[in-house]
Every structure is written in C-alpha cells, then in structure tokens.
Amino acid sequence: MEGSVMVVRDAEATRARILEAALAEFAAVGLAGARVERIAAEAGSNVRMIYAYFGNKSGLFDAAVRSAVETMAAAVPPTPDSLAEWAGRLFDFHLEDPTALRVSLWAQLERPAVASEPMGAYLEKTLAVATRVGSARRAVDLLVIVYSIAQAWVLSPQGLLAADGSDPSSPERIVSHRAAVVRSVAAIVDLEVSQP
C-alpha cells in the first residue's frame, strides 16, 4: 500500500525488553511496589503486551526471578573443585550488579512459592557439589553457606561495613573483604570435605 508503513514486531525482542525492564523494577521495589505501567513504558511497550506474554504481574515477577537466577548461574557457574574461588566470583558478580540478589530477596519476602521451586540452576549446582561432599543434603547445606558468605557484603548495613573506620566502597577494602570471603569458604569446605 502506497503511503503506509508496515510495522514488523519482533515478539522475542519485545519480551526480552519487558523482562529487562521488569528486573530493574522488581529489584528496586519488589512485586507489590512494581507498576506494570512503568515496566511497559521503560520497555517501550504497553501493558497489554505484558499480559499477553506473562499472563499477569505475578507471572512477570516469576519470569524475572527465573531469569535472574539463570543469568547468575550462567555467568558464575559453580566450580566444585574450587568452591572458595567460586565464592569470590559470586562476590564480584553481586557487587557489580546486585539485581539477581535483590530480586531473589523480594521473592523470598513476597512470593516464596516461586523461590521455593527447585530451579534447574540450583539442581545442577547441587549435583555438581554433591560429587565432592558425598551427598545432596550436605551439598545443599554447603551451597547455602557459600552463598551466604559471598552475598554478605552486599546485604550488610553500611554502618557495619564502615565500623572499622574505613570507606567500605574503597578498592582496598573491597579487595580485603573478597580475600576474607575466599579464605572463609576455603576453611569451611576443607572442614566439610574432611567429615565422614
């Protein structure tokens, strides 16, 4: 047709933009505080497309949580033979971009059902570590401890981080804390692996 412009929509690109905008929104304000109108505007889309792709706001939140966990798993795959170095890489990942951690925390608070599903990323990590420590239960316990140590810096109050009088955001302090993460996890792993 002369004078008209044919618009070709890329469904996957639109879905990806919506998911990216949703991750930022949910990380900032959680499920209850998020507004689909803001997500749609940030994604250059509309609310109708959010509902078409994700069903509702909860469906979008669930997809965002899964995406965050899967992205983290792909970016920082576990290394069962060197869990201490893996903890250091997790520390780096969360320090650089705390989005996955924040979205996961909101899921624990507001929608525990999505956080309670054993996602493929968690199952793969558990199986990989289980070969090192001898059982899936011990692997889960060890992974919980490693995650807790690697995430502690991002989750701790700023007042505590600065209690020694140093600037917690200084490169020297971050290097020092990262080294403490690696040392702590190495010691715990050594204890756990040596247990019968």
PDB file of C-alpha atoms in Angstrom:
ATOM      1  CA  MET A   1       0.000   0.000   0.000  1.00  0.00           C
ATOM      2  CA  GLU A   2       1.389   3.323  -1.045  1.00  0.00           C
ATOM      3  CA  GLY A   3       1.986   5.852   1.733  1.00  0.00           C
ATOM      4  CA  SER A   4       1.636   3.348   4.570  1.00  0.00           C
ATOM      5  CA  VAL A   5       4.391   1.863   6.653  1.00  0.00           C
ATOM      6  CA  MET A   6       4.378  -1.787   7.522  1.00  0.00           C
ATOM      7  CA  VAL A   7       5.474  -2.393  11.120  1.00  0.00           C
ATOM      8  CA  VAL A   8       7.092  -5.722  11.848  1.00  0.00           C
ATOM      9  CA  ARG A   9       7.104  -6.646  15.510  1.00  0.00           C
ATOM     10  CA  ASP A  10       9.774  -8.869  16.934  1.00  0.00           C
ATOM     11  CA  ALA A  11       7.987 -10.782  19.682  1.00  0.00           C
ATOM     12  CA  GLU A  12      11.170 -12.128  21.282  1.00  0.00           C
ATOM     13  CA  ALA A  13      12.814  -8.703  21.351  1.00  0.00           C
ATOM     14  CA  THR A  14       9.709  -7.174  22.917  1.00  0.00           C
ATOM     15  CA  ARG A  15       9.509  -9.946  25.501  1.00  0.00           C
ATOM     16  CA  ALA A  16      13.213  -9.502  26.322  1.00  0.00           C
ATOM     17  CA  ARG A  17      12.808  -5.710  26.738  1.00  0.00           C
ATOM     18  CA  ILE A  18       9.828  -6.235  29.038  1.00  0.00           C
ATOM     19  CA  LEU A  19      11.745  -8.769  31.113  1.00  0.00           C
ATOM     20  CA  GLU A  20      14.776  -6.461  31.379  1.00  0.00           C
ATOM     21  CA  ALA A  21      12.605  -3.545  32.495  1.00  0.00           C
ATOM     22  CA  ALA A  22      10.763  -5.813  34.932  1.00  0.00           C
ATOM     23  CA  LEU A  23      14.010  -6.993  36.502  1.00  0.00           C
ATOM     24  CA  ALA A  24      15.034  -3.412  37.218  1.00  0.00           C
ATOM     25  CA  GLU A  25      11.594  -2.509  38.577  1.00  0.00           C
ATOM     26  CA  PHE A  26      11.238  -5.608  40.769  1.00  0.00           C
ATOM     27  CA  ALA A  27      14.794  -5.283  42.088  1.00  0.00           C
ATOM     28  CA  ALA A  28      14.060  -1.702  43.120  1.00  0.00           C
ATOM     29  CA  VAL A  29      10.580  -2.004  44.640  1.00  0.00           C
ATOM     30  CA  GLY A  30       9.546  -5.667  44.744  1.00  0.00           C
ATOM     31  CA  LEU A  31       6.356  -7.226  43.451  1.00  0.00           C
ATOM     32  CA  ALA A  32       3.933  -5.124  45.500  1.00  0.00           C
ATOM     33  CA  GLY A  33       5.626  -1.824  44.657  1.00  0.00           C
ATOM     34  CA  ALA A  34       6.114  -2.539  40.959  1.00  0.00           C
ATOM     35  CA  ARG A  35       3.820  -0.956  38.405  1.00  0.00           C
ATOM     36  CA  VAL A  36       3.204  -2.638  35.074  1.00  0.00           C
ATOM     37  CA  GLU A  37       2.677   0.796  33.520  1.00  0.00           C
ATOM     38  CA  ARG A  38       6.252   1.804  34.448  1.00  0.00           C
ATOM     39  CA  ILE A  39       7.606  -1.510  33.187  1.00  0.00           C
ATOM     40  CA  ALA A  40       5.764  -1.145  29.872  1.00  0.00           C
ATOM     41  CA  ALA A  41       6.937   2.446  29.428  1.00  0.00           C
ATOM     42  CA  GLU A  42      10.550   1.533  30.233  1.00  0.00           C
ATOM     43  CA  ALA A  43      10.381  -1.380  27.786  1.00  0.00           C
ATOM     44  CA  GLY A  44       8.901   0.785  25.029  1.00  0.00           C
ATOM     45  CA  SER A  45       5.852  -1.469  25.006  1.00  0.00           C
ATOM     46  CA  ASN A  46       2.385  -1.452  26.513  1.00  0.00           C
ATOM     47  CA  VAL A  47       0.587  -3.139  29.389  1.00  0.00           C
ATOM     48  CA  ARG A  48      -1.400  -5.330  27.021  1.00  0.00           C
ATOM     49  CA  MET A  49       1.824  -6.955  25.772  1.00  0.00           C
ATOM     50  CA  ILE A  50       2.929  -7.699  29.351  1.00  0.00           C
ATOM     51  CA  TYR A  51      -0.288  -9.591  29.958  1.00  0.00           C
ATOM     52  CA  ALA A  52      -0.037 -11.320  26.575  1.00  0.00           C
ATOM     53  CA  TYR A  53       3.489 -12.595  27.261  1.00  0.00           C
ATOM     54  CA  PHE A  54       3.393 -13.201  31.020  1.00  0.00           C
ATOM     55  CA  GLY A  55      -0.275 -13.568  31.999  1.00  0.00           C
ATOM     56  CA  ASN A  56      -0.211 -11.084  34.879  1.00  0.00           C
ATOM     57  CA  LYS A  57       2.166  -9.157  37.142  1.00  0.00           C
ATOM     58  CA  SER A  58       2.886 -12.257  39.251  1.00  0.00           C
ATOM     59  CA  GLY A  59       3.728 -14.245  36.122  1.00  0.00           C
ATOM     60  CA  LEU A  60       6.111 -11.488  35.062  1.00  0.00           C
ATOM     61  CA  PHE A  61       7.695 -11.483  38.529  1.00  0.00           C
ATOM     62  CA  ASP A  62       8.149 -15.267  38.410  1.00  0.00           C
ATOM     63  CA  ALA A  63       9.785 -14.984  34.981  1.00  0.00           C
ATOM     64  CA  ALA A  64      12.060 -12.215  36.278  1.00  0.00           C
ATOM     65  CA  VAL A  65      13.169 -14.330  39.254  1.00  0.00           C
ATOM     66  CA  ARG A  66      13.904 -17.305  36.999  1.00  0.00           C
ATOM     67  CA  SER A  67      15.763 -15.092  34.540  1.00  0.00           C
ATOM     68  CA  ALA A  68      17.882 -13.542  37.300  1.00  0.00           C
ATOM     69  CA  VAL A  69      18.825 -16.920  38.784  1.00  0.00           C
ATOM     70  CA  GLU A  70      19.568 -18.448  35.376  1.00  0.00           C
ATOM     71  CA  THR A  71      21.653 -15.430  34.329  1.00  0.00           C
ATOM     72  CA  MET A  72      23.679 -15.667  37.525  1.00  0.00           C
ATOM     73  CA  ALA A  73      24.112 -19.423  37.098  1.00  0.00           C
ATOM     74  CA  ALA A  74      25.381 -18.946  33.545  1.00  0.00           C
ATOM     75  CA  ALA A  75      27.677 -16.058  34.473  1.00  0.00           C
ATOM     76  CA  VAL A  76      29.131 -17.711  37.582  1.00  0.00           C
ATOM     77  CA  PRO A  77      28.910 -21.487  37.189  1.00  0.00           C
ATOM     78  CA  PRO A  78      29.991 -23.457  40.249  1.00  0.00           C
ATOM     79  CA  THR A  79      33.419 -24.991  40.348  1.00  0.00           C
ATOM     80  CA  PRO A  80      33.082 -27.917  42.782  1.00  0.00           C
ATOM     81  CA  ASP A  81      36.852 -28.370  42.989  1.00  0.00           C
ATOM     82  CA  SER A  82      37.312 -24.729  43.990  1.00  0.00           C
ATOM     83  CA  LEU A  83      34.247 -23.511  45.873  1.00  0.00           C
ATOM     84  CA  ALA A  84      36.318 -20.797  47.545  1.00  0.00           C
ATOM     85  CA  GLU A  85      37.232 -19.203  44.220  1.00  0.00           C
ATOM     86  CA  TRP A  86      33.615 -19.609  43.116  1.00  0.00           C
ATOM     87  CA  ALA A  87      32.554 -17.679  46.234  1.00  0.00           C
ATOM     88  CA  GLY A  88      34.949 -14.922  45.206  1.00  0.00           C
ATOM     89  CA  ARG A  89      33.419 -14.800  41.741  1.00  0.00           C
ATOM     90  CA  LEU A  90      29.905 -14.699  43.264  1.00  0.00           C
ATOM     91  CA  PHE A  91      31.039 -11.800  45.464  1.00  0.00           C
ATOM     92  CA  ASP A  92      32.293  -9.974  42.352  1.00  0.00           C
ATOM     93  CA  PHE A  93      29.066 -10.698  40.466  1.00  0.00           C
ATOM     94  CA  HIS A  94      26.790  -9.353  43.229  1.00  0.00           C
ATOM     95  CA  LEU A  95      28.997  -6.340  43.861  1.00  0.00           C
ATOM     96  CA  GLU A  96      28.958  -5.420  40.168  1.00  0.00           C
ATOM     97  CA  ASP A  97      25.216  -5.991  39.717  1.00  0.00           C
ATOM     98  CA  PRO A  98      23.062  -6.818  42.743  1.00  0.00           C
ATOM     99  CA  THR A  99      19.891  -7.212  40.633  1.00  0.00           C
ATOM    100  CA  ALA A 100      19.728 -11.025  40.889  1.00  0.00           C
ATOM    101  CA  LEU A 101      20.251 -10.899  44.621  1.00  0.00           C
ATOM    102  CA  ARG A 102      17.641  -8.176  45.146  1.00  0.00           C
ATOM    103  CA  VAL A 103      15.010  -9.909  43.010  1.00  0.00           C
ATOM    104  CA  SER A 104      15.653 -13.182  44.859  1.00  0.00           C
ATOM    105  CA  LEU A 105      15.232 -11.444  48.219  1.00  0.00           C
ATOM    106  CA  TRP A 106      11.947  -9.884  47.118  1.00  0.00           C
ATOM    107  CA  ALA A 107      10.810 -13.349  46.019  1.00  0.00           C
ATOM    108  CA  GLN A 108      11.602 -14.740  49.475  1.00  0.00           C
ATOM    109  CA  LEU A 109       9.565 -11.943  51.066  1.00  0.00           C
ATOM    110  CA  GLU A 110       6.626 -11.582  48.699  1.00  0.00           C
ATOM    111  CA  ARG A 111       6.281 -14.720  46.661  1.00  0.00           C
ATOM    112  CA  PRO A 112       8.047 -17.599  48.405  1.00  0.00           C
ATOM    113  CA  ALA A 113       6.362 -20.141  46.126  1.00  0.00           C
ATOM    114  CA  VAL A 114       8.485 -19.053  43.158  1.00  0.00           C
ATOM    115  CA  ALA A 115      11.626 -19.033  45.296  1.00  0.00           C
ATOM    116  CA  SER A 116      10.825 -22.474  46.684  1.00  0.00           C
ATOM    117  CA  GLU A 117      10.743 -24.201  43.310  1.00  0.00           C
ATOM    118  CA  PRO A 118      13.978 -26.143  42.822  1.00  0.00           C
ATOM    119  CA  MET A 119      15.029 -24.469  39.592  1.00  0.00           C
ATOM    120  CA  GLY A 120      17.308 -26.274  37.192  1.00  0.00           C
ATOM    121  CA  ALA A 121      20.174 -23.929  38.042  1.00  0.00           C
ATOM    122  CA  TYR A 122      20.038 -24.930  41.715  1.00  0.00           C
ATOM    123  CA  LEU A 123      19.677 -28.624  40.946  1.00  0.00           C
ATOM    124  CA  GLU A 124      22.727 -28.578  38.664  1.00  0.00           C
ATOM    125  CA  LYS A 125      24.833 -26.843  41.323  1.00  0.00           C
ATOM    126  CA  THR A 126      23.698 -29.281  43.996  1.00  0.00           C
ATOM    127  CA  LEU A 127      24.563 -32.296  41.874  1.00  0.00           C
ATOM    128  CA  ALA A 128      27.967 -30.875  40.982  1.00  0.00           C
ATOM    129  CA  VAL A 129      28.855 -30.205  44.616  1.00  0.00           C
ATOM    130  CA  ALA A 130      27.331 -33.480  45.848  1.00  0.00           C
ATOM    131  CA  THR A 131      30.021 -35.414  43.984  1.00  0.00           C
ATOM    132  CA  ARG A 132      32.590 -33.552  46.070  1.00  0.00           C
ATOM    133  CA  VAL A 133      30.993 -33.847  49.523  1.00  0.00           C
ATOM    134  CA  GLY A 134      29.221 -37.171  49.205  1.00  0.00           C
ATOM    135  CA  SER A 135      25.510 -36.340  49.397  1.00  0.00           C
ATOM    136  CA  ALA A 136      22.909 -33.938  48.066  1.00  0.00           C
ATOM    137  CA  ARG A 137      21.914 -32.849  51.589  1.00  0.00           C
ATOM    138  CA  ARG A 138      25.472 -31.909  52.509  1.00  0.00           C
ATOM    139  CA  ALA A 139      25.848 -30.177  49.144  1.00  0.00           C
ATOM    140  CA  VAL A 140      22.744 -28.054  49.762  1.00  0.00           C
ATOM    141  CA  ASP A 141      23.995 -27.104  53.236  1.00  0.00           C
ATOM    142  CA  LEU A 142      27.393 -26.179  51.855  1.00  0.00           C
ATOM    143  CA  LEU A 143      25.914 -24.155  48.982  1.00  0.00           C
ATOM    144  CA  VAL A 144      23.705 -22.207  51.421  1.00  0.00           C
ATOM    145  CA  ILE A 145      26.782 -21.341  53.472  1.00  0.00           C
ATOM    146  CA  VAL A 146      28.832 -20.362  50.406  1.00  0.00           C
ATOM    147  CA  TYR A 147      26.028 -18.162  49.046  1.00  0.00           C
ATOM    148  CA  SER A 148      25.574 -16.523  52.440  1.00  0.00           C
ATOM    149  CA  ILE A 149      29.240 -15.633  52.733  1.00  0.00           C
ATOM    150  CA  ALA A 150      29.516 -14.429  49.126  1.00  0.00           C
ATOM    151  CA  GLN A 151      26.398 -12.240  49.442  1.00  0.00           C
ATOM    152  CA  ALA A 152      27.010 -10.875  52.946  1.00  0.00           C
ATOM    153  CA  TRP A 153      28.866  -7.726  51.862  1.00  0.00           C
ATOM    154  CA  VAL A 154      26.014  -6.566  49.634  1.00  0.00           C
ATOM    155  CA  LEU A 155      23.401  -7.411  52.285  1.00  0.00           C
ATOM    156  CA  SER A 156      25.117  -5.937  55.342  1.00  0.00           C
ATOM    157  CA  PRO A 157      24.237  -2.488  56.734  1.00  0.00           C
ATOM    158  CA  GLN A 158      26.570   0.284  55.630  1.00  0.00           C
ATOM    159  CA  GLY A 159      27.183   1.211  59.266  1.00  0.00           C
ATOM    160  CA  LEU A 160      28.615  -2.234  59.943  1.00  0.00           C
ATOM    161  CA  LEU A 161      30.737  -2.168  56.804  1.00  0.00           C
ATOM    162  CA  ALA A 162      32.256   1.147  57.915  1.00  0.00           C
ATOM    163  CA  ALA A 163      32.612   0.218  61.614  1.00  0.00           C
ATOM    164  CA  ASP A 164      36.399  -0.133  61.286  1.00  0.00           C
ATOM    165  CA  GLY A 165      36.653   3.479  60.140  1.00  0.00           C
ATOM    166  CA  SER A 166      37.423   2.624  56.518  1.00  0.00           C
ATOM    167  CA  ASP A 167      35.426   3.503  53.424  1.00  0.00           C
ATOM    168  CA  PRO A 168      33.561   0.270  52.558  1.00  0.00           C
ATOM    169  CA  SER A 169      33.464   1.238  48.882  1.00  0.00           C
ATOM    170  CA  SER A 170      37.217   1.803  48.586  1.00  0.00           C
ATOM    171  CA  PRO A 171      39.023  -0.612  46.266  1.00  0.00           C
ATOM    172  CA  GLU A 172      41.373  -1.638  49.081  1.00  0.00           C
ATOM    173  CA  ARG A 173      38.510  -2.531  51.422  1.00  0.00           C
ATOM    174  CA  ILE A 174      36.673  -4.490  48.746  1.00  0.00           C
ATOM    175  CA  VAL A 175      39.828  -6.455  47.862  1.00  0.00           C
ATOM    176  CA  SER A 176      40.347  -7.173  51.550  1.00  0.00           C
ATOM    177  CA  HIS A 177      36.788  -8.380  52.035  1.00  0.00           C
ATOM    178  CA  ARG A 178      36.886 -10.519  48.888  1.00  0.00           C
ATOM    179  CA  ALA A 179      40.018 -12.212  50.215  1.00  0.00           C
ATOM    180  CA  ALA A 180      38.201 -12.847  53.511  1.00  0.00           C
ATOM    181  CA  VAL A 181      35.306 -14.434  51.578  1.00  0.00           C
ATOM    182  CA  VAL A 182      37.669 -16.783  49.743  1.00  0.00           C
ATOM    183  CA  ARG A 183      39.611 -17.712  52.919  1.00  0.00           C
ATOM    184  CA  SER A 184      36.433 -18.339  54.918  1.00  0.00           C
ATOM    185  CA  VAL A 185      34.851 -20.550  52.286  1.00  0.00           C
ATOM    186  CA  ALA A 186      38.110 -22.465  51.791  1.00  0.00           C
ATOM    187  CA  ALA A 187      38.252 -23.229  55.516  1.00  0.00           C
ATOM    188  CA  ILE A 188      34.607 -24.338  55.628  1.00  0.00           C
ATOM    189  CA  VAL A 189      34.968 -26.518  52.544  1.00  0.00           C
ATOM    190  CA  ASP A 190      38.090 -28.156  53.968  1.00  0.00           C
ATOM    191  CA  LEU A 191      36.182 -28.987  57.156  1.00  0.00           C
ATOM    192  CA  GLU A 192      33.135 -30.263  55.289  1.00  0.00           C
ATOM    193  CA  VAL A 193      35.066 -32.407  52.812  1.00  0.00           C
ATOM    194  CA  SER A 194      37.126 -33.985  55.584  1.00  0.00           C
ATOM    195  CA  GLN A 195      33.980 -35.057  57.506  1.00  0.00           C
ATOM    196  CA  PRO A 196      32.882 -38.661  57.010  1.00  0.00           C
TER     197      PRO A 196
END
